[in-house]
Every structure is written in C-alpha cells, then in structure tokens.
Phi, psi and omega in degrees: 000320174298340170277333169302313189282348176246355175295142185286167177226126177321153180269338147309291159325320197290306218288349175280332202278291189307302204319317199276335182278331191289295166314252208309006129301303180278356173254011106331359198008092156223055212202069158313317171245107182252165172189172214187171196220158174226164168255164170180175212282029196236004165090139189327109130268121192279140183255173168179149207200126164265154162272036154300320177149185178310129135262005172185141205224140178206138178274193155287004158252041137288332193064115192281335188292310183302310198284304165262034174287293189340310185294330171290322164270040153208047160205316178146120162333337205269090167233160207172130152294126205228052191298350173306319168291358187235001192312299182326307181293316149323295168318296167301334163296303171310321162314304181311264208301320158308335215055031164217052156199127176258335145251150166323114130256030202274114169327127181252129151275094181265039143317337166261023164242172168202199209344273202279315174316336201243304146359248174328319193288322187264356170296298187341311177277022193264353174266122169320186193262131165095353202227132171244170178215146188286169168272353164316307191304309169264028161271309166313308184306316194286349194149288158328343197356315190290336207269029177303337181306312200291313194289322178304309198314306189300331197282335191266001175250359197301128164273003182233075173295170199045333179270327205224087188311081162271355157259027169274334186293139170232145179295153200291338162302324164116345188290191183299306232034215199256190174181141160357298181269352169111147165326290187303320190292307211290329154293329192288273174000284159333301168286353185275324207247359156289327195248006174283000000 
C-alpha cells in the first residue's frame, strides 16, 4: 500500500482524475462555485461562478488562492475548478479582448456586493465601450452628488472587473486613479476600447 501511495502519478492521469471528480460533482449537484483562471492581455484572471451566474473576475495579483478562500467563506466551501461552467464567460472576456465584443451577456451574481456599492457597481455599464466617465459623474448617475469618495470605493471593490467596466470611472481631473488590476491593466482596457 505504501508503495501506491508513493508512486508519482502522471499529470495525464491527475487531469482524468479531476475530470471524473468534476462530472461526478456536478451531477450531484455539489459544485457550489465552480472556476477555472484564462490568460489575456491583462495578465491570468481567475473567473468563478454559481449558479446564478459570474461572480467574481480576479487578477493575479489579487492572489487567486486569497480569492477563493474569500469565496469560500462568504459563498460555500463547496468549490471545484469546473471550467466547463465558465466557457460562456471565458469567450466572452476573449471576444471582448479580439474587439470583437463590446458588451456582456453573461447572467451576474452580485451577491458579493449590497447598498451603495451594488448601486453603483450595476450603474458601471451604463458607460459605454470607448467612453469614461468622472466618479463625479457617477455620484450624479447615482443619485448621490456628495459620495464621489463613495463611488472610488465601489469601483476599487468591484467584483467582476472587465465584464462590469470600472475601468472606464476616471478621476474628475481626468488621470487614471486607482484600480484593481493595477494602473497598466486599467491603460491597457482603455487603450483596447480607444482604438475601436
């Protein structure tokens, strides 16, 4: 038995291993979060999802490990790299990034957000692809005039960054501020949906 147990196992063998625990989860329905991480020119974002829909788009420098401990204690433990449950989204984030999508159609879970932030946060797609907006401006869209402090939050809190365009709010000055994904993603966004 000790010998089995110390035989190396092929990485062919692990990805047959996973596959069969993933099938046999989901048709158990015990796959509460499924997620899967894609590259793009924004450097590996890990995706993740319920079934309700996407709920969390995260970069690697966020710590993809952090991010779905987080998920695991405010959503359920019961997570599994499903990427199969994430294709729609993934195409779409590739589409997006070819330029040749400019909106979303992927069903969103915003269970990790609530009041003002979830406010806002569902306001975000109302700027267009190529189009920025002040956080003045969507402290006004909102409601709000005073909360602009409030709006840097929501957007620096967003969970679904690129699909729920937060990088379009620009500081009322007109620079970058701050984002998620770091400054160069947040040009690199800008400069991708600038050149449609």
């Amino acid at each position: 038995m000790t010998a089995l147990l110390s035989t190396p196992v092929d990485a062919d063998t692990l990805g047959r291993l996973h596959r069969r625990l993933e099938q046999a989860a989901e048709r158990a329905d015990l796959v509460d979060v499924a997620y899967t991480t894609i590259d793009s020119p924004v450097g590996e974002l890990l995706l993740a999802a319920t079934p309700k829909g996407l709920v969390r788009v995260a970069y690697a420098r966020e710590d993809h490990d952090r991010v779905l401990e987080v998920l695991g204690q405010k959503l359920s433990p019961r997570i599994l790299r499903a990427p199969k449950r994430l294709d729609q989204a993934a195409r779409e984030i590739d589409e997006y990034f070819a330029k040749n999508r400019r909106l979303f159609d992927l069903p969103l879970d915003l269970s990790l957000s609530g009041g003002f932030r979830r406010l806002v946060q569902t306001h975000l797609p109302e700027i267009g692809y190529g189009q920025t907006r002040s956080y003045r401006d969507m402290a006004e869209l909102v409601g709000n005039p005073k909360a602009v402090r409030a709006v840097g939050t929501a957007c620096a809190t967003n969970p679904l960054p690129v699909v729920v365009p937060c990088h379009r709010v620009l500081r009322t000055d007109g620079t970058l501020g701050g984002y998620v994904g770091g400054l160069d993603a947040k040009t690199t966004l800008l400069n991708l949906e600038a050149g449609a």
